[in-house]
Amino acid sequence: MALLPPAFLLLALLAGILPSGTGARAGTGLSVLGFLLSLAAVLARARPATLTLPLGPPSLPLHLALDALSAGFLVLVLASAACVITVEGHGADEPAAVRAGAACIAGVLLILLAGDGMTLAIGLAIACAAIWLDPAQPQPAALLIPLALLAATSLLTPAGFAPRFDTIRAAPPEVMEGTGGALLGVAGVGALIALPLGFRSPMRDALHAGMLLPAALFTLLRLVLDVSAAAGQPLWGEAMMLVGGVIAVCQGWIAGAARDVDVAAGALARCQAGLAMAGCGLALRCRLADLPAGAADALAGVLLLTMGGLAATLVTLASHRLAAGAGAYRLSRLGGLLGLMPATAAAASGGLLALSCVPSSLGFAAVWMLLRAVIAAPRTGGLPSQCVLALTAAAIAAAAALAATATLRLAGIVLLSRPRTPQAAAARDIRGPPRTVLMGLSGVVAAIGVLPIPALSLLARPVLQELAGTAAGFDGSAVGSGTGYQPLPVAALLGLCIGLALLVRFWRRREARPASAWLDGRQPPFGLPFGDPAAQAAGRGFVPAVPRLPLRLPRWPALPAWRWRLPQTGLWLILLGAAACLMVLAVGE
Amino acid sequence: MSLLLALLAQALHVGLMLLAAPLLAGVESWLTGRLAGLRGTPPWQPMHEMARLWRKSPISQDNLTAVSAIAPAGELGLALAAAALVPSFATGMALSPLADLLVIAGLLAAGRLVPALAAFDLGTAPAGVRAQDAARLGVPAEAALILVVVALGLMAGGFGTDQVVTQQQDGLMQPAAALVVALAAMLALALAEASQPDPHELLFNGPDLAIALLAGWLRRLVWIDLISALFLPFGMSTVAAGPLGWLLGVLAWAAKLFFFLSGFAAVQTALGRIPRHSLPDLLGVAALLGLLAAIIVLASTSAV
């Protein structure tokens, strides 16, 4: 496994000179190899292992570590990576896509295998650079995130020691330093989740949804619930609950209001990640109060939402393919793609169903676990803490409702109705390996939705045991102990009821009288054979409008314009110097 | 033997719900007419309407997909599944292990999505705009319902429907203030659900419309049954009580249904149908009441 990050980095460096198709095939092959290795490690319940790399200064060598937590995340991330490279790694822009993909995968692998804060920061820097430093529209502000998390790790490390995770486990930080580090970590991970790309790139969108978001959740679990849990404070959990809840609600609202299909799909993925962040906070609260059942429920919800990263990857890939086929990303210019691109539309429907939080879907199982953790959470800390818990429940409820509406909007406007433009009417379905990958992903997320417990038992049981202190209640078919949610019987009941209704409906078939496509009596206007776009639902008005604040803010006085500007290079030098000073202070005391 | 009784009770419950759904709509319109001083339509009018629609020939359009063909049956199936899980005259039925309040809320939310998908499949402007409005109203409605369920779960210690009903019957659902606030939220949600215009006549015709109307009536019955089971479980029997206990449970259930119908009809006659522009405010109030109920439970049971 330790050879995979440098292999992907080498692939990124050579992407420009490899023959057409070779880079994508090499990337897919490496991802599949890594997936199989990590799956073998998970199934065999491999023992934790560490590796010290002869890189870096003598007092700060890099460390890699593989344990149950990282192995489980590696399986999900590498599966997403293989799918993304197969679908988006070919085409006219192949060298740039393979370069970005390979670099991002290398960075994420370093994050998941990191044994110390420096390796974690290097992995984050590579991954953030691959995602946000597009040559046409670079967003260098994203590189502040690795610095923030490096600073967080340094604060969590006891004075005089290198920022290794096993050092932090052995000697938990003091209250002030620990709280500072945890809050900085929460802020960094929150920024990693919520920061939008700002430009359109199918490969980067899919990598962000399928790899970077799970890596962000892994970072949070590693820093706050794993290495520094012994010094944990309720404030850390409350911060995660609030930040995660705000992200989930905001991204859910964006998913329901965005005008472009790829922006809506990306927002749905970030909404799930926000819910998972809130779940991490719930898990920490329960663990600190010695409530292993509640912590297990919350962590199970987090892990199910992380598995939902596969559904987010599927929806992102399918949305780009649908838009490419129809020639537009704007929702008001799509439509009727269910009949024109049936395979892609079916795969997209499977992914949207998994994210929609309806019974027997993956999203519903995760939300159920989180709400069960809410009712099992400790009732301590006074009224402010209880209000935070209630607000978290409200955020989960609002995010679930917004996600359901957003998926309805995407399915209804993009896949159903009539084509709104001639380009959409001429859409052709994808073929070959990308089609197989999308259909396979759709089947996998549907299977996880009706069988969440076997999926958790297979991939995450050691993680639950390690982080929550118990995995009891995840042995049977019901989610959670006692009278729980039983996805398979509920799906069977739904199938039975809908089947009975269909049987009754088609018992006495009668020949239907055909009518024209314009049943409402109005013929399409002259010159607009696809109908007047202004007369069809265009995807606006699905979510309640954000109320305007009745306050009128005072006008600030105009500040004098800066006469001089710091060169951008100088700004980065200052930031890097500050980070280096922080490291030296942390190590040298 | 107990399994047989549970299965029998479940079958009886589903049959009662299917029979009561159109009757409920008929009685409601009759009551509304009588309270307004009119003669009122006969209570069995919806059944005549369904029979008439069933005999009509359906009309199809060439641009419709399988979604439009399956949507009426899907909506009825979802409503039937929710109806099977909400207890009416007895607890401990065959499907009670699956009867989870969050699952019921999810099924009701999914039932709202299906007609919207059919509206988008149809592609016409009025249907699409109405589906958009319904989706926008569904956001606060679903959030409010989940918050009420969380408040009840906090009081009962779980989401099981039978668990909540049994604790309510034993008077263990505390504090009572939270229960009253949650009941107010549920009544507001039910009123808002009843005040929304019926989209089915724009979407379906013939037998499909008959099935969709039955699904809509069944959803309304599920709402009333849910409120009566969670907050007024008086007279509800258990499966082990036998046929006599079930009969008493059915009589109590019918009395509660009539009480709720009378209340709804009186409110609609006195205040009129809630205007469409006020529905978002009503649903927002319901969501806030659900949040308040959760805060009251947490604050009353918290330790400093």
PDB file of N, CA and C in Angstrom, chain B residues 90-148:
ATOM      1  N   ALA B  90     -55.887  -1.976  17.493  1.00  0.00           N
ATOM      2  CA  ALA B  90     -55.123  -2.868  18.369  1.00  0.00           C
ATOM      3  C   ALA B  90     -53.642  -2.718  18.087  1.00  0.00           C
ATOM      4  N   THR B  91     -52.843  -2.913  19.135  1.00  0.00           N
ATOM      5  CA  THR B  91     -51.394  -2.932  18.963  1.00  0.00           C
ATOM      6  C   THR B  91     -50.922  -4.387  18.942  1.00  0.00           C
ATOM      7  N   GLY B  92     -49.689  -4.585  18.513  1.00  0.00           N
ATOM      8  CA  GLY B  92     -49.123  -5.922  18.458  1.00  0.00           C
ATOM      9  C   GLY B  92     -49.492  -6.687  17.213  1.00  0.00           C
ATOM     10  N   MET B  93     -49.852  -5.982  16.133  1.00  0.00           N
ATOM     11  CA  MET B  93     -50.218  -6.675  14.898  1.00  0.00           C
ATOM     12  C   MET B  93     -48.978  -7.270  14.245  1.00  0.00           C
ATOM     13  N   ALA B  94     -49.192  -8.002  13.158  1.00  0.00           N
ATOM     14  CA  ALA B  94     -48.089  -8.750  12.546  1.00  0.00           C
ATOM     15  C   ALA B  94     -46.957  -7.844  12.072  1.00  0.00           C
ATOM     16  N   LEU B  95     -47.310  -6.643  11.586  1.00  0.00           N
ATOM     17  CA  LEU B  95     -46.279  -5.752  11.056  1.00  0.00           C
ATOM     18  C   LEU B  95     -45.756  -4.763  12.098  1.00  0.00           C
ATOM     19  N   SER B  96     -46.104  -4.952  13.372  1.00  0.00           N
ATOM     20  CA  SER B  96     -45.680  -3.974  14.383  1.00  0.00           C
ATOM     21  C   SER B  96     -44.156  -3.894  14.537  1.00  0.00           C
ATOM     22  N   PRO B  97     -43.367  -4.981  14.303  1.00  0.00           N
ATOM     23  CA  PRO B  97     -41.898  -4.788  14.376  1.00  0.00           C
ATOM     24  C   PRO B  97     -41.370  -3.818  13.333  1.00  0.00           C
ATOM     25  N   LEU B  98     -42.103  -3.640  12.231  1.00  0.00           N
ATOM     26  CA  LEU B  98     -41.658  -2.692  11.209  1.00  0.00           C
ATOM     27  C   LEU B  98     -42.211  -1.288  11.445  1.00  0.00           C
ATOM     28  N   ALA B  99     -43.187  -1.195  12.375  1.00  0.00           N
ATOM     29  CA  ALA B  99     -43.883   0.084  12.562  1.00  0.00           C
ATOM     30  C   ALA B  99     -42.985   1.044  13.314  1.00  0.00           C
ATOM     31  N   ASP B 100     -42.236   1.808  12.572  1.00  0.00           N
ATOM     32  CA  ASP B 100     -41.321   2.801  13.119  1.00  0.00           C
ATOM     33  C   ASP B 100     -41.828   4.164  12.685  1.00  0.00           C
ATOM     34  N   LEU B 101     -41.844   5.126  13.610  1.00  0.00           N
ATOM     35  CA  LEU B 101     -42.406   6.440  13.281  1.00  0.00           C
ATOM     36  C   LEU B 101     -41.637   7.136  12.161  1.00  0.00           C
ATOM     37  N   LEU B 102     -40.322   6.960  12.148  1.00  0.00           N
ATOM     38  CA  LEU B 102     -39.541   7.597  11.080  1.00  0.00           C
ATOM     39  C   LEU B 102     -39.831   6.946   9.732  1.00  0.00           C
ATOM     40  N   VAL B 103     -40.054   5.628   9.741  1.00  0.00           N
ATOM     41  CA  VAL B 103     -40.397   4.947   8.491  1.00  0.00           C
ATOM     42  C   VAL B 103     -41.752   5.449   7.990  1.00  0.00           C
ATOM     43  N   ILE B 104     -42.704   5.610   8.907  1.00  0.00           N
ATOM     44  CA  ILE B 104     -44.027   6.112   8.501  1.00  0.00           C
ATOM     45  C   ILE B 104     -43.905   7.526   7.946  1.00  0.00           C
ATOM     46  N   ALA B 105     -43.090   8.365   8.610  1.00  0.00           N
ATOM     47  CA  ALA B 105     -42.877   9.726   8.098  1.00  0.00           C
ATOM     48  C   ALA B 105     -42.223   9.686   6.719  1.00  0.00           C
ATOM     49  N   GLY B 106     -41.270   8.782   6.546  1.00  0.00           N
ATOM     50  CA  GLY B 106     -40.622   8.647   5.248  1.00  0.00           C
ATOM     51  C   GLY B 106     -41.577   8.183   4.157  1.00  0.00           C
ATOM     52  N   LEU B 107     -42.483   7.259   4.512  1.00  0.00           N
ATOM     53  CA  LEU B 107     -43.452   6.782   3.519  1.00  0.00           C
ATOM     54  C   LEU B 107     -44.421   7.904   3.140  1.00  0.00           C
ATOM     55  N   LEU B 108     -44.844   8.714   4.125  1.00  0.00           N
ATOM     56  CA  LEU B 108     -45.735   9.833   3.809  1.00  0.00           C
ATOM     57  C   LEU B 108     -45.015  10.854   2.928  1.00  0.00           C
ATOM     58  N   ALA B 109     -43.721  11.080   3.201  1.00  0.00           N
ATOM     59  CA  ALA B 109     -42.968  12.022   2.366  1.00  0.00           C
ATOM     60  C   ALA B 109     -42.788  11.478   0.953  1.00  0.00           C
ATOM     61  N   ALA B 110     -42.503  10.180   0.845  1.00  0.00           N
ATOM     62  CA  ALA B 110     -42.340   9.581  -0.487  1.00  0.00           C
ATOM     63  C   ALA B 110     -43.652   9.629  -1.258  1.00  0.00           C
ATOM     64  N   GLY B 111     -44.782   9.457  -0.542  1.00  0.00           N
ATOM     65  CA  GLY B 111     -46.076   9.542  -1.205  1.00  0.00           C
ATOM     66  C   GLY B 111     -46.366  10.914  -1.776  1.00  0.00           C
ATOM     67  N   ARG B 112     -45.712  11.934  -1.219  1.00  0.00           N
ATOM     68  CA  ARG B 112     -45.884  13.284  -1.750  1.00  0.00           C
ATOM     69  C   ARG B 112     -45.038  13.481  -3.007  1.00  0.00           C
ATOM     70  N   LEU B 113     -43.939  12.723  -3.114  1.00  0.00           N
ATOM     71  CA  LEU B 113     -43.035  12.887  -4.258  1.00  0.00           C
ATOM     72  C   LEU B 113     -43.590  12.252  -5.524  1.00  0.00           C
ATOM     73  N   VAL B 114     -44.351  11.162  -5.373  1.00  0.00           N
ATOM     74  CA  VAL B 114     -44.783  10.403  -6.557  1.00  0.00           C
ATOM     75  C   VAL B 114     -45.685  11.223  -7.481  1.00  0.00           C
ATOM     76  N   PRO B 115     -46.746  11.901  -6.992  1.00  0.00           N
ATOM     77  CA  PRO B 115     -47.542  12.719  -7.922  1.00  0.00           C
ATOM     78  C   PRO B 115     -46.724  13.838  -8.555  1.00  0.00           C
ATOM     79  N   ALA B 116     -45.710  14.346  -7.845  1.00  0.00           N
ATOM     80  CA  ALA B 116     -44.871  15.382  -8.440  1.00  0.00           C
ATOM     81  C   ALA B 116     -44.093  14.819  -9.630  1.00  0.00           C
ATOM     82  N   LEU B 117     -43.582  13.599  -9.478  1.00  0.00           N
ATOM     83  CA  LEU B 117     -42.872  12.976 -10.609  1.00  0.00           C
ATOM     84  C   LEU B 117     -43.828  12.780 -11.790  1.00  0.00           C
ATOM     85  N   ALA B 118     -45.058  12.357 -11.506  1.00  0.00           N
ATOM     86  CA  ALA B 118     -46.029  12.183 -12.593  1.00  0.00           C
ATOM     87  C   ALA B 118     -46.331  13.521 -13.264  1.00  0.00           C
ATOM     88  N   ALA B 119     -46.367  14.602 -12.461  1.00  0.00           N
ATOM     89  CA  ALA B 119     -46.639  15.923 -13.029  1.00  0.00           C
ATOM     90  C   ALA B 119     -45.510  16.343 -13.963  1.00  0.00           C
ATOM     91  N   PHE B 120     -44.274  16.074 -13.565  1.00  0.00           N
ATOM     92  CA  PHE B 120     -43.156  16.436 -14.439  1.00  0.00           C
ATOM     93  C   PHE B 120     -43.129  15.563 -15.684  1.00  0.00           C
ATOM     94  N   ASP B 121     -43.539  14.310 -15.535  1.00  0.00           N
ATOM     95  CA  ASP B 121     -43.565  13.429 -16.705  1.00  0.00           C
ATOM     96  C   ASP B 121     -44.598  13.920 -17.720  1.00  0.00           C
ATOM     97  N   LEU B 122     -45.709  14.465 -17.199  1.00  0.00           N
ATOM     98  CA  LEU B 122     -46.747  14.965 -18.101  1.00  0.00           C
ATOM     99  C   LEU B 122     -46.228  16.150 -18.914  1.00  0.00           C
ATOM    100  N   GLY B 123     -45.440  17.000 -18.263  1.00  0.00           N
ATOM    101  CA  GLY B 123     -44.774  18.076 -18.986  1.00  0.00           C
ATOM    102  C   GLY B 123     -45.597  19.327 -19.196  1.00  0.00           C
ATOM    103  N   THR B 124     -46.842  19.363 -18.723  1.00  0.00           N
ATOM    104  CA  THR B 124     -47.637  20.555 -18.947  1.00  0.00           C
ATOM    105  C   THR B 124     -47.348  21.598 -17.866  1.00  0.00           C
ATOM    106  N   ALA B 125     -47.637  22.843 -18.228  1.00  0.00           N
ATOM    107  CA  ALA B 125     -47.267  23.937 -17.329  1.00  0.00           C
ATOM    108  C   ALA B 125     -48.052  23.922 -16.017  1.00  0.00           C
ATOM    109  N   PRO B 126     -49.403  23.802 -16.050  1.00  0.00           N
ATOM    110  CA  PRO B 126     -50.122  23.861 -14.771  1.00  0.00           C
ATOM    111  C   PRO B 126     -49.717  22.745 -13.808  1.00  0.00           C
ATOM    112  N   ALA B 127     -49.555  21.543 -14.345  1.00  0.00           N
ATOM    113  CA  ALA B 127     -49.168  20.426 -13.484  1.00  0.00           C
ATOM    114  C   ALA B 127     -47.771  20.638 -12.908  1.00  0.00           C
ATOM    115  N   GLY B 128     -46.852  21.117 -13.728  1.00  0.00           N
ATOM    116  CA  GLY B 128     -45.488  21.342 -13.257  1.00  0.00           C
ATOM    117  C   GLY B 128     -45.413  22.416 -12.195  1.00  0.00           C
ATOM    118  N   VAL B 129     -46.153  23.514 -12.400  1.00  0.00           N
ATOM    119  CA  VAL B 129     -46.130  24.597 -11.412  1.00  0.00           C
ATOM    120  C   VAL B 129     -46.744  24.119 -10.102  1.00  0.00           C
ATOM    121  N   ARG B 130     -47.824  23.345 -10.191  1.00  0.00           N
ATOM    122  CA  ARG B 130     -48.443  22.848  -8.956  1.00  0.00           C
ATOM    123  C   ARG B 130     -47.501  21.885  -8.226  1.00  0.00           C
ATOM    124  N   ALA B 131     -46.774  21.077  -9.009  1.00  0.00           N
ATOM    125  CA  ALA B 131     -45.817  20.156  -8.380  1.00  0.00           C
ATOM    126  C   ALA B 131     -44.686  20.929  -7.704  1.00  0.00           C
ATOM    127  N   GLN B 132     -44.247  22.008  -8.327  1.00  0.00           N
ATOM    128  CA  GLN B 132     -43.222  22.848  -7.707  1.00  0.00           C
ATOM    129  C   GLN B 132     -43.721  23.416  -6.389  1.00  0.00           C
ATOM    130  N   ASP B 133     -44.941  23.935  -6.376  1.00  0.00           N
ATOM    131  CA  ASP B 133     -45.504  24.480  -5.140  1.00  0.00           C
ATOM    132  C   ASP B 133     -45.588  23.418  -4.059  1.00  0.00           C
ATOM    133  N   ALA B 134     -46.049  22.231  -4.456  1.00  0.00           N
ATOM    134  CA  ALA B 134     -46.177  21.157  -3.480  1.00  0.00           C
ATOM    135  C   ALA B 134     -44.811  20.758  -2.928  1.00  0.00           C
ATOM    136  N   ALA B 135     -43.787  20.745  -3.791  1.00  0.00           N
ATOM    137  CA  ALA B 135     -42.445  20.397  -3.323  1.00  0.00           C
ATOM    138  C   ALA B 135     -41.927  21.453  -2.363  1.00  0.00           C
ATOM    139  N   ARG B 136     -42.217  22.730  -2.671  1.00  0.00           N
ATOM    140  CA  ARG B 136     -41.755  23.802  -1.785  1.00  0.00           C
ATOM    141  C   ARG B 136     -42.441  23.702  -0.431  1.00  0.00           C
ATOM    142  N   LEU B 137     -43.721  23.372  -0.415  1.00  0.00           N
ATOM    143  CA  LEU B 137     -44.413  23.216   0.865  1.00  0.00           C
ATOM    144  C   LEU B 137     -43.969  21.947   1.579  1.00  0.00           C
ATOM    145  N   GLY B 138     -43.518  20.976   0.834  1.00  0.00           N
ATOM    146  CA  GLY B 138     -43.092  19.713   1.450  1.00  0.00           C
ATOM    147  C   GLY B 138     -41.842  19.842   2.296  1.00  0.00           C
ATOM    148  N   VAL B 139     -41.008  20.861   2.034  1.00  0.00           N
ATOM    149  CA  VAL B 139     -39.758  20.985   2.798  1.00  0.00           C
ATOM    150  C   VAL B 139     -40.047  21.268   4.277  1.00  0.00           C
ATOM    151  N   PRO B 140     -40.803  22.336   4.613  1.00  0.00           N
ATOM    152  CA  PRO B 140     -41.079  22.533   6.038  1.00  0.00           C
ATOM    153  C   PRO B 140     -41.990  21.462   6.618  1.00  0.00           C
ATOM    154  N   ALA B 141     -42.872  20.886   5.785  1.00  0.00           N
ATOM    155  CA  ALA B 141     -43.789  19.857   6.301  1.00  0.00           C
ATOM    156  C   ALA B 141     -43.014  18.625   6.741  1.00  0.00           C
ATOM    157  N   GLU B 142     -42.105  18.181   5.899  1.00  0.00           N
ATOM    158  CA  GLU B 142     -41.351  16.971   6.251  1.00  0.00           C
ATOM    159  C   GLU B 142     -40.434  17.228   7.447  1.00  0.00           C
ATOM    160  N   ALA B 143     -39.799  18.411   7.460  1.00  0.00           N
ATOM    161  CA  ALA B 143     -38.936  18.737   8.596  1.00  0.00           C
ATOM    162  C   ALA B 143     -39.741  18.801   9.890  1.00  0.00           C
ATOM    163  N   ALA B 144     -40.932  19.381   9.834  1.00  0.00           N
ATOM    164  CA  ALA B 144     -41.766  19.475  11.029  1.00  0.00           C
ATOM    165  C   ALA B 144     -42.179  18.090  11.513  1.00  0.00           C
ATOM    166  N   LEU B 145     -42.546  17.219  10.583  1.00  0.00           N
ATOM    167  CA  LEU B 145     -42.965  15.872  10.983  1.00  0.00           C
ATOM    168  C   LEU B 145     -41.809  15.112  11.634  1.00  0.00           C
ATOM    169  N   ILE B 146     -40.615  15.253  11.075  1.00  0.00           N
ATOM    170  CA  ILE B 146     -39.457  14.572  11.672  1.00  0.00           C
ATOM    171  C   ILE B 146     -39.175  15.121  13.065  1.00  0.00           C
ATOM    172  N   LEU B 147     -39.311  16.431  13.246  1.00  0.00           N
ATOM    173  CA  LEU B 147     -39.063  17.014  14.573  1.00  0.00           C
ATOM    174  C   LEU B 147     -40.090  16.517  15.585  1.00  0.00           C
ATOM    175  N   VAL B 148     -41.346  16.410  15.192  1.00  0.00           N
ATOM    176  CA  VAL B 148     -42.366  15.878  16.110  1.00  0.00           C
ATOM    177  C   VAL B 148     -42.022  14.432  16.465  1.00  0.00           C
TER     178      VAL B 148
END
